[in-house]
Coordinates of C-alpha atoms in Angstrom, one line a residue:
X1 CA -1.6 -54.1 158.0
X2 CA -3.7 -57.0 158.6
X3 CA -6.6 -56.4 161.1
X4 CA -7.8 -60.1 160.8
X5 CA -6.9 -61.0 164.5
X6 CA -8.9 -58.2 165.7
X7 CA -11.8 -59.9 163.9
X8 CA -11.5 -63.5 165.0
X9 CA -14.1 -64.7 167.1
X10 CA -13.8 -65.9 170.9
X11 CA -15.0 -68.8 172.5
X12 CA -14.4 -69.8 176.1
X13 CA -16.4 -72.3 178.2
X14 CA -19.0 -69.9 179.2
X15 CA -18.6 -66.8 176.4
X16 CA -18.9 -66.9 172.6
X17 CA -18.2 -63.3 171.2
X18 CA -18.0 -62.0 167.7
X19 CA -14.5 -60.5 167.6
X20 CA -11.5 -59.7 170.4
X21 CA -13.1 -56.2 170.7
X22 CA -14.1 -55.2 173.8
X23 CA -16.0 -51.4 175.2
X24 CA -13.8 -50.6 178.2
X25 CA -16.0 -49.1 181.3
X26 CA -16.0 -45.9 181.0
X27 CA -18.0 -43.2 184.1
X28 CA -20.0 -41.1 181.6
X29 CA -22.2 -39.4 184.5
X30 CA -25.5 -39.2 182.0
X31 CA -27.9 -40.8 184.4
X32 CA -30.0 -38.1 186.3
X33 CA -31.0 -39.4 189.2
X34 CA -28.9 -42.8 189.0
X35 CA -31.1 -44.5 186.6
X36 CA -30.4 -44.7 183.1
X37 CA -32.6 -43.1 180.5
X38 CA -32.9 -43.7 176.8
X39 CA -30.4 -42.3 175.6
X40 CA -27.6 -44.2 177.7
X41 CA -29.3 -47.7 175.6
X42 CA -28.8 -45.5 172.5
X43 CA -25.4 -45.2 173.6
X44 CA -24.5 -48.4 174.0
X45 CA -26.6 -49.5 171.3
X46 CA -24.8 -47.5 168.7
X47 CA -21.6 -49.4 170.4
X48 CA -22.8 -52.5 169.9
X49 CA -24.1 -51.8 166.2
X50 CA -20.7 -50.0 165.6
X51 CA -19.1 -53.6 166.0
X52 CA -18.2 -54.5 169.9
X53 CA -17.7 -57.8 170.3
X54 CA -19.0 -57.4 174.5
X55 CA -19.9 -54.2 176.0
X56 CA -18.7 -53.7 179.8
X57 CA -20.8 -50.6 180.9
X58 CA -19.3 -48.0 183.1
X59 CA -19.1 -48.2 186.6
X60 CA -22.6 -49.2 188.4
X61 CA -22.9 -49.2 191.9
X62 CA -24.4 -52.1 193.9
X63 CA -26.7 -52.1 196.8
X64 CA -25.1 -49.8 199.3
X65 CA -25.6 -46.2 200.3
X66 CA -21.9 -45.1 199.6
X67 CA -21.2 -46.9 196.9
X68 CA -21.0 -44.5 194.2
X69 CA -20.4 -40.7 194.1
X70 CA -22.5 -38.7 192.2
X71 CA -26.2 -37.7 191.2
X72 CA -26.1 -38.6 187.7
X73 CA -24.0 -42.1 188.3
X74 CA -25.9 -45.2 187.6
X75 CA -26.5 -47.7 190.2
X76 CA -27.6 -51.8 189.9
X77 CA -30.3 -52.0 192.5
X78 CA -34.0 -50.5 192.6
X79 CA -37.4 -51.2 189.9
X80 CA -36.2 -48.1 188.1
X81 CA -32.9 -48.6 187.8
X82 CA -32.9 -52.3 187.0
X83 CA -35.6 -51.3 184.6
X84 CA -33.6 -48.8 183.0
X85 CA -30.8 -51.1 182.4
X86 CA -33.2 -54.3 181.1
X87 CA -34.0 -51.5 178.3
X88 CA -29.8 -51.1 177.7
X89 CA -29.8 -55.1 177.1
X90 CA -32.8 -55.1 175.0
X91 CA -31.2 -52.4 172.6
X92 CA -27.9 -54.0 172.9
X93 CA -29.1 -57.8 171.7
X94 CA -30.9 -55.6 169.1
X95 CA -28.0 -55.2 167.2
X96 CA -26.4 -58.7 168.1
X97 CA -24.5 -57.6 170.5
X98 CA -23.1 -58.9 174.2
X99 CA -22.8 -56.9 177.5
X100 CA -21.9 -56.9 181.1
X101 CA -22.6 -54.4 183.4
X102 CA -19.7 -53.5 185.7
X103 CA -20.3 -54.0 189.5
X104 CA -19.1 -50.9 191.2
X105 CA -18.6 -49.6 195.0
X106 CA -15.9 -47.1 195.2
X107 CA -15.3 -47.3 198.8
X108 CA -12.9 -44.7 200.4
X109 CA -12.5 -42.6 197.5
X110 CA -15.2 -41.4 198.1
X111 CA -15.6 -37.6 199.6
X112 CA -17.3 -36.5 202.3
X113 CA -21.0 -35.0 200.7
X114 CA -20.3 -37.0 197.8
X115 CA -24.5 -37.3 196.2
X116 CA -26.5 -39.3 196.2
X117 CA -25.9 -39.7 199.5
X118 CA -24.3 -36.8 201.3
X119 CA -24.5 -37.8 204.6
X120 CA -23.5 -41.0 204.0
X121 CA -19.4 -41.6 205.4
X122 CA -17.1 -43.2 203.2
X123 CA -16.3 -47.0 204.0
X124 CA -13.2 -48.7 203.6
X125 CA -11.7 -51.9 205.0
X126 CA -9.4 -50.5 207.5
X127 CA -11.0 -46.9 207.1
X128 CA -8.0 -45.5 205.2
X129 CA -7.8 -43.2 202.0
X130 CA -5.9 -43.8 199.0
X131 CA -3.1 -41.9 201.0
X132 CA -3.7 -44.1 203.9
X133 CA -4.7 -41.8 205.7
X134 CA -6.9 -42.5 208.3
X135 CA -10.4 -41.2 207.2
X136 CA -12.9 -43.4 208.8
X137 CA -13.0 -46.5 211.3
X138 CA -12.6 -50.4 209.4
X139 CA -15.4 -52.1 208.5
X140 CA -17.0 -54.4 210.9
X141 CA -17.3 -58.2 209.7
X142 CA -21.1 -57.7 209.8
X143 CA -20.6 -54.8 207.6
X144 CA -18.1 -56.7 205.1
X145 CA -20.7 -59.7 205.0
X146 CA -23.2 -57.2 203.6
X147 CA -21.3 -55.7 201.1
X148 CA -20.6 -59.2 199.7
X149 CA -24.2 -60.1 199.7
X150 CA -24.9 -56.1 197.8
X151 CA -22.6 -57.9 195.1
X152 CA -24.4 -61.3 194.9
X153 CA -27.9 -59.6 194.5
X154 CA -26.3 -57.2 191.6
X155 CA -25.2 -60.5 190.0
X156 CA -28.3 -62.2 190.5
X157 CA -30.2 -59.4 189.2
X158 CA -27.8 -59.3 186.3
X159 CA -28.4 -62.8 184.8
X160 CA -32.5 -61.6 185.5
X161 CA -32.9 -59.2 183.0
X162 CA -30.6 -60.2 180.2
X163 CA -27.2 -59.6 180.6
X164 CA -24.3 -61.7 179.3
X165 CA -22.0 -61.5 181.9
X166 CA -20.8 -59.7 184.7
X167 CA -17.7 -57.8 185.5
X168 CA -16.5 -57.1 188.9
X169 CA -14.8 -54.0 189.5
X170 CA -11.7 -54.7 191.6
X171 CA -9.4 -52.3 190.1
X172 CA -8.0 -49.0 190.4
X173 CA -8.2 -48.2 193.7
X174 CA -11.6 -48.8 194.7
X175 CA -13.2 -51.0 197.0
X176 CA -12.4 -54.7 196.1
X177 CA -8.2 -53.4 195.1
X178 CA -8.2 -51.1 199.0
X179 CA -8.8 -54.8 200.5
X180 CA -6.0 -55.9 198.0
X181 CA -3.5 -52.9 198.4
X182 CA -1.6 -53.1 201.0
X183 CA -1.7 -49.6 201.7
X184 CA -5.3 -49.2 202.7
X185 CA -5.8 -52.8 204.5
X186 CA -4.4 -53.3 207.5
X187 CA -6.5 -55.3 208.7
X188 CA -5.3 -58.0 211.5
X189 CA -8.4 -60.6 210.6
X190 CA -9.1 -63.0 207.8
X191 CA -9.2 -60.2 205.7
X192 CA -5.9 -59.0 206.0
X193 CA -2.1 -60.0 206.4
X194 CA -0.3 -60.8 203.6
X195 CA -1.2 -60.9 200.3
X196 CA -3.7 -63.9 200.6
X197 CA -5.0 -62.3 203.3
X198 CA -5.7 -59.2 201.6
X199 CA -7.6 -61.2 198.8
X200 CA -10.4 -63.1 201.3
X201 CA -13.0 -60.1 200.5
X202 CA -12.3 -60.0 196.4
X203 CA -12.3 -64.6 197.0
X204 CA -15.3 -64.3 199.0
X205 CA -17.2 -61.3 196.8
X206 CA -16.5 -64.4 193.5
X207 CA -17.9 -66.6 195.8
X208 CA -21.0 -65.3 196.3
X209 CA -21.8 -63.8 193.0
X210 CA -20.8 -67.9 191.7
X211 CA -23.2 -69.0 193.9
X212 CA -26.2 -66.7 192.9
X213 CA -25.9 -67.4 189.5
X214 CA -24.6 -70.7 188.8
X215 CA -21.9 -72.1 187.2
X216 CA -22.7 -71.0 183.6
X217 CA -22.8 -67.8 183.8
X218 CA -19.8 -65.9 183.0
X219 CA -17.9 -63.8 185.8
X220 CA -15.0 -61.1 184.7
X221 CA -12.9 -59.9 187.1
X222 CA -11.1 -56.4 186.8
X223 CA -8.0 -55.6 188.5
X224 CA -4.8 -53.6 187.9
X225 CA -1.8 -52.6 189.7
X226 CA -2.1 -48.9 189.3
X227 CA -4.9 -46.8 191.6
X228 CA -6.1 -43.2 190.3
X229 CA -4.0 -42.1 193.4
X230 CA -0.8 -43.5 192.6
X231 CA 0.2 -45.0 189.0
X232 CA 3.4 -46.8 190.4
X233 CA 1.3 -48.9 192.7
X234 CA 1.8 -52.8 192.7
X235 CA -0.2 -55.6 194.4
X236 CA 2.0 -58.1 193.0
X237 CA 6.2 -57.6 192.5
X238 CA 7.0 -60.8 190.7
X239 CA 4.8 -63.2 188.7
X240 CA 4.6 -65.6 191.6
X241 CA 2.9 -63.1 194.0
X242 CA 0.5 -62.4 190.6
X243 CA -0.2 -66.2 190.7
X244 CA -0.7 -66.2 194.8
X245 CA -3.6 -63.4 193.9
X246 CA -4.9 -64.6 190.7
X247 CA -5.1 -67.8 191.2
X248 CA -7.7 -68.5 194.2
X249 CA -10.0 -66.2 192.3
X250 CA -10.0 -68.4 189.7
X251 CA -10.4 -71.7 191.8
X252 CA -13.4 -70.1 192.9
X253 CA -15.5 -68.7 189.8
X254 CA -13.3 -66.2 187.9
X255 CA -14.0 -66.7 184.1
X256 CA -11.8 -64.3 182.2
X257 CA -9.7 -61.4 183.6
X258 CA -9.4 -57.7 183.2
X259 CA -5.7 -56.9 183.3
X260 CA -5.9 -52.6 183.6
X261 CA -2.7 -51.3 182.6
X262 CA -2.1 -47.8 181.3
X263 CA -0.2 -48.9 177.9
X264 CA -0.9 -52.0 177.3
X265 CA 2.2 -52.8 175.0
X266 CA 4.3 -52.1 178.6
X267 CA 6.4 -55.3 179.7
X268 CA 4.9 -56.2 183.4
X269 CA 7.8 -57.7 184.6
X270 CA 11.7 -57.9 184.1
X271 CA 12.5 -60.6 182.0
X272 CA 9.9 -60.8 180.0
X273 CA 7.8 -59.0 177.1
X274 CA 4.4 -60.2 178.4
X275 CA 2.2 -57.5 179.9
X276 CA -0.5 -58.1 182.4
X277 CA -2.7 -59.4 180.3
X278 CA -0.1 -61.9 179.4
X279 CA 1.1 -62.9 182.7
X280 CA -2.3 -63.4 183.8
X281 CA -3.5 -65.7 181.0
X282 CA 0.2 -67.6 181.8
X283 CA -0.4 -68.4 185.2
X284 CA -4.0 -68.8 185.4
X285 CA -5.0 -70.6 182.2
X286 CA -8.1 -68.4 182.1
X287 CA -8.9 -65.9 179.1
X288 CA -7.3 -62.8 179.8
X289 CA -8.4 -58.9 178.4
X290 CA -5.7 -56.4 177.6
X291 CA -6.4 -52.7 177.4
X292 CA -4.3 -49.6 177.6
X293 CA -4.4 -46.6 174.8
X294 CA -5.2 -48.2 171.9
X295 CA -6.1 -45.9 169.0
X296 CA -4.7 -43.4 171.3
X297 CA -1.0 -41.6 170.3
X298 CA -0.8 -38.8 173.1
X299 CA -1.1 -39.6 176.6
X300 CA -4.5 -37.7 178.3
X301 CA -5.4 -37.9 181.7
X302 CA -7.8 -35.6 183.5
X303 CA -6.5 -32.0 184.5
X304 CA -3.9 -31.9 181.4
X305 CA -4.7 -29.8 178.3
X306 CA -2.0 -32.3 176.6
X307 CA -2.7 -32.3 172.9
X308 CA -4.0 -36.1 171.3
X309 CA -2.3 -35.9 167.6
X310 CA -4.2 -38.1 164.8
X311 CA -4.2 -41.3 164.7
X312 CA -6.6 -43.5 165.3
X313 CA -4.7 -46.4 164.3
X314 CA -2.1 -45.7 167.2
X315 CA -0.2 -48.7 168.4
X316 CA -2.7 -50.7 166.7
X317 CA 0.5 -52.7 164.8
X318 CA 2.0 -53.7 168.4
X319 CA -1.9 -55.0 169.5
X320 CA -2.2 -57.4 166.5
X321 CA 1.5 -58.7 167.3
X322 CA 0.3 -59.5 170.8
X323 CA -2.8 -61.2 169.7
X324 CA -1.0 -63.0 166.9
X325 CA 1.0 -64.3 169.5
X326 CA -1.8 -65.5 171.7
X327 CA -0.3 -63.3 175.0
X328 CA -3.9 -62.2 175.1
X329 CA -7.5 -63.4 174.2
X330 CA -9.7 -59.7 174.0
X331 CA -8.4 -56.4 174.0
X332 CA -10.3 -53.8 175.5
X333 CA -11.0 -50.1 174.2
X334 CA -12.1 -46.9 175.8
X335 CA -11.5 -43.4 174.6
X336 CA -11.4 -44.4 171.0
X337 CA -15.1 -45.9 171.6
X338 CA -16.4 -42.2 173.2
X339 CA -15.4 -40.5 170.3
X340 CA -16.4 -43.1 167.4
X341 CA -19.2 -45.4 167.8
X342 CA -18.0 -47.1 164.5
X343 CA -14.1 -47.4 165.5
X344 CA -14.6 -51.4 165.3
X345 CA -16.3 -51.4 162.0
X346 CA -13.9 -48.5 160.3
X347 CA -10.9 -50.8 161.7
X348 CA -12.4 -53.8 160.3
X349 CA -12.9 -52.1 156.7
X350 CA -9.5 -50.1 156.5
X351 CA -11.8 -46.6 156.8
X352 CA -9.6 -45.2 159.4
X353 CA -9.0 -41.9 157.7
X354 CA -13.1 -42.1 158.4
X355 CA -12.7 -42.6 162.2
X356 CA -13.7 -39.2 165.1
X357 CA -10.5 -38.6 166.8
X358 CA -11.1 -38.6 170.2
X359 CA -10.8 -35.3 172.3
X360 CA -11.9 -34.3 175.6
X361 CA -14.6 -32.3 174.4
X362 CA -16.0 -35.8 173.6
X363 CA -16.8 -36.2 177.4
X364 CA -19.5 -33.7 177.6
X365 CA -21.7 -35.4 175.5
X366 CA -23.1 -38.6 174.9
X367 CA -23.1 -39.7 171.5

């Protein structure tokens, strides 16, 4: 099997990468204090030698006191922390690589005397958890203005100390996707109602980060249908709603999109063999980023002992049809990349009987 698509480099308007391969954000929970240390840049260093074409680091949390949950989470705002994070980018570019550091506020999934904050309630834009139930009161437009602005400065400080791009985190149930999902926004202002509605504060977050670091600078936006509460969630039911949500956030800055799906090989819509990916790079015209379980065979979420069997090639045949087809531009990877550093470079020089197969053992370490 041919690997050569994998291999190809990408160019859009404002991004020029190596190859299609892309780190998937990952929470790895190894900075103490919220700032990261050493060895998260040997980390992603060893990613970026291994042979990642861009590097989107796990979840970082912007300027707000809720907007991460835990001590050891990294965050996007203070000296030390911004400092900490210069020193990922240096070590990165080191070995020729490109990164992005994901924008992150987690919103009502958050739990009550989650650190680093503990006293710190949960907010949400109607004030409703992922079971929409009602947790906490919605978020004043005063409040909502400042949260936008917590983005902008993340992006701005971004661009500051060396980063390639940025990717905003509007995916899986977290802040940005509660204002999407119409379970957790029921909100009766301009930032709720239908599904246009319900996009004003992801439109107006693209905005602002566009405007604080001009029009060359590339902006990734992540979103998904499925939350971490509920994997049969949908924001969009046919491809025109996808277009009525997509496509204002690319009038206003979007560059490239993150299409989360589970499996990525997983038809979106009746009708049609494209996934999300697919669909989005259809209706937007933008350059789209696939990702879902590759080099993974077994399904493994969190709380199952289910086995992962060997292969680290796993649907790795299906992913080069869909990029030989030009359904999608980059194809993220995650647990493969925890596991092996190297995955890229084994791939690219047929040494997969040479790759780590990834366990959950993995995710105590950082390696």
């Amino acid at each position: 099997m041919s690997t050569e698509s994998l291999f190809q480099p990408f160019h859009s308007e404002k991004l020029s990468l190596s190859n299609r391969i892309v780190m998937a954000p990952m929470t790895r929970g190894f900075s103490p204090g919220n700032v990261p240390g050493e060895d998260v840049a040997e980390y992603y260093r060893r990613r970026a030698a291994g042979g990642v074409g861009l590097i989107v680091t796990e979840g970082t949390g912007i300027n707000h006191p809720s907007s991460i949950s835990g001590a050891s989470i990294p965050v996007f705002h203070g000296e030390e922390a911004l400092a900490g994070w210069q020193k990922v980018v240096e070590a990165v570019h080191a070995e020729g690589g490109k990164i992005a550091p994901q924008l992150w506020h987690v919103g009502m999934a958050r739990k009550p005397g989650d650190e680093p904050n503990p006293d710190v309630a949960a907010v949400g834009p109607s004030g409703l958890d992922l079971q929409g139930v009602e947790k906490g009161v919605p978020l004043s437009e005063v409040e909502i203005d400042d949260l936008i602005q917590a983005y902008a400065q993340a992006a701005s400080d971004a661009k500051k100390i060396g980063f390639d791009a940025i990717e905003l985190h509007g995916a899986h149930g977290y802040l940005i996707d509660q204002f999407l999902w119409e379970r957790t926004n029921r909100r009766t202002d301009r930032f709720g109602g239908d599904l246009l509605g319900r996009a004003t504060f992801a439109i107006e977050v693209v905005k602002a980060c566009r405007a604080a670091v001009g029009e060359e600078f590339p902006i990734i936006f992540r979103f998904s249908q499925w939350k971490m509460s509920d994997y049969t969630a949908k924001l969009a039911e046919t491809p025109e709603q996808l277009k009525e949500l997509l496509q204002p956030l690319a009038d206003v800055g979007v560059d490239i999109f993150h299409a989360s799906t589970r499996r990525f090989w997983l038809p979106e819509f009746e009708g049609s063999d494209l996934n999300l990916a697919g669909w989005t790079q259809k209706l937007t015209g933008k350059p789209a980023i696939s990702v879902g379980s590759v080099g993974l065979k077994a399904e493994f979420t969190p709380g199952q002992n289910q086995p992962v069997e060997d292969d680290p090639t796993a649907h790795l045949d299906e992913l080069i049809t869909h990029l030989d087809k030009g359904e999608f531009d980059l194809i993220a990877i995650g647990r493969a990349l925890i596991s092996d550093a190297e995955w890229p470079n084994k791939i690219r020089d047929q040494r997969s009987t040479d790759i780590q197969i990834y366990s959950k053992e993995a995710l105590h370490s950082l390696v």
